[in-house]
Short mmCIF file of C-alpha atoms in Angstrom, two decimals:
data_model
loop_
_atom_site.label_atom_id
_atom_site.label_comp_id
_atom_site.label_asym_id
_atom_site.label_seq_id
_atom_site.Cartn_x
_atom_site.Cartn_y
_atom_site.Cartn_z
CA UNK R 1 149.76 75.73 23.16
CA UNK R 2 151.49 72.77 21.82
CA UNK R 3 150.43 71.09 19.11
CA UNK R 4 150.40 67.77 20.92
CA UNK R 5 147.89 69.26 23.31
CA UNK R 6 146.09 71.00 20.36
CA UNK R 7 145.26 67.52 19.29
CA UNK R 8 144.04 66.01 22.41
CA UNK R 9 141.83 69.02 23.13
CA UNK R 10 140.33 68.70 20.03
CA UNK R 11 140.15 64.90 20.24
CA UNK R 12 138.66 65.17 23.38
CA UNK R 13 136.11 67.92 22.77
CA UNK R 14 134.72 65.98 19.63
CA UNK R 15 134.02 62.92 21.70
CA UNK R 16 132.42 64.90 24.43
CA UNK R 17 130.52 66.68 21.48
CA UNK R 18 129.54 63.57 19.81
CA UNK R 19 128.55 62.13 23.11
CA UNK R 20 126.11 65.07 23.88
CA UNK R 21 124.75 64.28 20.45
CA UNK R 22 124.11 60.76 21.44
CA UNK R 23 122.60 61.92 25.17
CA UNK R 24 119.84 63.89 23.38
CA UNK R 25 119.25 61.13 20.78
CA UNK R 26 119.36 58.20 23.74
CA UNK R 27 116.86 60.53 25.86
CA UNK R 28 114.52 60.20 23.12
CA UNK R 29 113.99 56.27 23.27
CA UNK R 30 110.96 55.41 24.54
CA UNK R 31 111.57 53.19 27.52
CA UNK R 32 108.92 50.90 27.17
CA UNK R 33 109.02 49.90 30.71
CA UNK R 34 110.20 51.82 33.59
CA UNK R 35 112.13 49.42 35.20
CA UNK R 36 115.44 50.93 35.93
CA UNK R 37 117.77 48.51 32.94
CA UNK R 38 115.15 49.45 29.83
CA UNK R 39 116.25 49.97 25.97
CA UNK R 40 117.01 53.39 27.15
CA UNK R 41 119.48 52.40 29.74
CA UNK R 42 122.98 51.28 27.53
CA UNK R 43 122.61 53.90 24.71
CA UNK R 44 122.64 56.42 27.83
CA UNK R 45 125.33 54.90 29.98
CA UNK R 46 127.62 55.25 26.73
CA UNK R 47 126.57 58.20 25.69
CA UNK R 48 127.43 60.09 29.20
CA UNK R 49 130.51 58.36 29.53
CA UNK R 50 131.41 59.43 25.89
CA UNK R 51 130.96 62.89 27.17
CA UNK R 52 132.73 62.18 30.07
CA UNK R 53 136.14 60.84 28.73
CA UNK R 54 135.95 63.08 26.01
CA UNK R 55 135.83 66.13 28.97
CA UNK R 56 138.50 64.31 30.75
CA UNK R 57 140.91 63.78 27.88
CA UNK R 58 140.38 67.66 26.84
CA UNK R 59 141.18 68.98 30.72
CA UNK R 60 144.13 66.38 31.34
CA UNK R 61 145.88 67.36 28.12
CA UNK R 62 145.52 71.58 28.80
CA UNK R 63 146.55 71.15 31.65
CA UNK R 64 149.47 69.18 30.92
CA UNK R 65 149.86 71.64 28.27
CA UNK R 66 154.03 72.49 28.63
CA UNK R 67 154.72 70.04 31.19
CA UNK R 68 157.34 67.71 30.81
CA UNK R 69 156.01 64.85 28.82
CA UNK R 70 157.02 61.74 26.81
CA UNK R 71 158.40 62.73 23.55
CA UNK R 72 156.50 63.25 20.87
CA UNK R 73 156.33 60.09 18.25
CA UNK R 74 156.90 61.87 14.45
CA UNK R 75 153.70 60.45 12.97
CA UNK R 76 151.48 62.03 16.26
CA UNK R 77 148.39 63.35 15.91
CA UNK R 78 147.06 64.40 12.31
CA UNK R 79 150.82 65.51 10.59
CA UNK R 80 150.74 62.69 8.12
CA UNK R 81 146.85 61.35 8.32
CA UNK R 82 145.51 60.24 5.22
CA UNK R 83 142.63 62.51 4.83
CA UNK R 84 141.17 60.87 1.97
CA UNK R 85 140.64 57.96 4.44
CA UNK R 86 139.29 60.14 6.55
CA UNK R 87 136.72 61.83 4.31
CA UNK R 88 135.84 58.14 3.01
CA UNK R 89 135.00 56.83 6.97
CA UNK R 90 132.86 60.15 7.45
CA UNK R 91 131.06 59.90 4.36
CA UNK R 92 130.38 56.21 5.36
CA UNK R 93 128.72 57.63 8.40
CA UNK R 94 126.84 60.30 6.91
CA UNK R 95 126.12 57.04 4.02
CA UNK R 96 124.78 54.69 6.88
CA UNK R 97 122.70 57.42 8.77
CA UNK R 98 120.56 58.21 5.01
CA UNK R 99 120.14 53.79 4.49
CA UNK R 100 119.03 53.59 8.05
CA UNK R 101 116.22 56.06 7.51
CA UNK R 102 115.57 55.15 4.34
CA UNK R 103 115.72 51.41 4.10
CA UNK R 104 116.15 50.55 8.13
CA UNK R 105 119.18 49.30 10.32
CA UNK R 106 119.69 45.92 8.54
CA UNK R 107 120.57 47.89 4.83
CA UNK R 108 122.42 50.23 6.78
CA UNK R 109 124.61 47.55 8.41
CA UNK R 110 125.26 45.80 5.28
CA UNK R 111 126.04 48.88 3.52
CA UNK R 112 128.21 50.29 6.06
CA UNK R 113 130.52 46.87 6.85
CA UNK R 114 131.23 46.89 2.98
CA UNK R 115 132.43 50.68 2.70
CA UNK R 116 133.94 50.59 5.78
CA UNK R 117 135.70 47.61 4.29
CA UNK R 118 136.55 49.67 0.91
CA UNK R 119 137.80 52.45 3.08
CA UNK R 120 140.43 49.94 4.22
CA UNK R 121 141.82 48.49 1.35
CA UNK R 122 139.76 45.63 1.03
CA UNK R 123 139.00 45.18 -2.61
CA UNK R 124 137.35 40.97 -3.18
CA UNK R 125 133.92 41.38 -4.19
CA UNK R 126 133.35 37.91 -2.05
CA UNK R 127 135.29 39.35 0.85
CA UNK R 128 132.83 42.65 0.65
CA UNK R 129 129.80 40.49 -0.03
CA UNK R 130 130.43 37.80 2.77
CA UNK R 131 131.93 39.87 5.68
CA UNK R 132 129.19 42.32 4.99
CA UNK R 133 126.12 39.67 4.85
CA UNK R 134 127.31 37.94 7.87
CA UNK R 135 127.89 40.95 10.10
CA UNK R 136 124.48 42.33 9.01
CA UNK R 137 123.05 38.82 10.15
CA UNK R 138 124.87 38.88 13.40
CA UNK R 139 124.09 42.76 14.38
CA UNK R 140 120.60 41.83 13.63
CA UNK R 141 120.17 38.80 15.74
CA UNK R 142 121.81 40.33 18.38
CA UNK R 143 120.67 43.74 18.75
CA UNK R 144 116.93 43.28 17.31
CA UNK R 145 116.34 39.63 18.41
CA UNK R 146 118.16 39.25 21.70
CA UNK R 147 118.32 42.77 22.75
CA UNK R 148 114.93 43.59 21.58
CA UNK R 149 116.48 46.70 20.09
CA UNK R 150 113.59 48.54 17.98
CA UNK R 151 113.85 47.66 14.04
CA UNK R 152 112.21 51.01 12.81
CA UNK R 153 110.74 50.99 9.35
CA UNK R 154 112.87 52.52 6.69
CA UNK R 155 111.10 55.64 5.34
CA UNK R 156 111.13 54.38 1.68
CA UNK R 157 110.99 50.96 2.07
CA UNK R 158 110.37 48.43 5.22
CA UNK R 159 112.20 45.77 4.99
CA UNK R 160 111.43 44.51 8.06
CA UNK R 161 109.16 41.43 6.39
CA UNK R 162 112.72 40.01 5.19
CA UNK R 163 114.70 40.76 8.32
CA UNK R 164 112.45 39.67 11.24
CA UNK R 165 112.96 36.08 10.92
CA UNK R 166 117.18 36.94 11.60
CA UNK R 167 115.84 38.46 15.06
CA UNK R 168 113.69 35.99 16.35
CA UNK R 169 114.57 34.45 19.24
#
């Protein structure tokens, strides 16, 4: 197999993966209503097309696999990745999925913008502090107050008392 198809099959069957994760986690929401557009409804619709693309992308690339194709760019696929980068974006994932249950979605946010940001080369404190604040503000006005998202309690600490006037509508 070639390695550019190596790639794309295992690109493809970590987003399908991922997205079966997400199926049984969206499957779990409690619909609250049964209408047939509930809180359940987008986390699902993403969640099966996730696994959907991600199947698509693995069976288009084996069977492409020694077909004529475009050439191969030098710097394809994971030859020259930066996999201290890497590490530092999954440990901010594992990092946001421990705030979240411990402190709830809004610490999570905040914490995950800023190392996310640190991952990247960002390095002003006020750059960290601001983007991070303001995107926490936004995701929670959005998702909890508009969307009606549920704003579960972290296990340690709720903060919920300090966040619930960003979601009102």
């Amino acid at each position: 197999m070639q390695y550019r198809t190596q790639i794309e099959i295992g690109a493809g069957s970590v987003a399908a993966l991922i997205g079966l994760v997400l199926v049984w986690q969206a499957v779990g929401i409690d619909p609250r209503s049964y209408d047939a557009v509930g809180p359940r409804f987008v986390p699902l619709f993403v969640a099966c097309a996730m696994v959907a693309l991600g199947a698509f992308i693995a069976v288009r690339a084996w069977m492409a696999d020694g077909r004529d194709r475009e050439p191969m760019p030098e710097d394809y696929g994971f030859r020259d990745s930066d996999l201290a980068r890497v590490g530092q974006v999954v440990g901010t994932g594992i990092a946001y999925l421990f705030v979240f249950w411990a402190f709830g979605y809004f610490a999570a946010t905040l914490l995950g913008i800023a190392l996310m940001m640190l991952a990247f080369g960002i390095r002003s404190p006020l750059a960290i502090g601001g983007v991070s604040a303001v995107t926490a503000v936004i995701y929670q006005f959005v998702f909890i107050g508009l969307m009606g998202l549920l704003d579960a309690p972290g296990a340690w600490l709720d903060l919920r008392p300090f966040t619930d006037p960003l979601a009102t509508k």
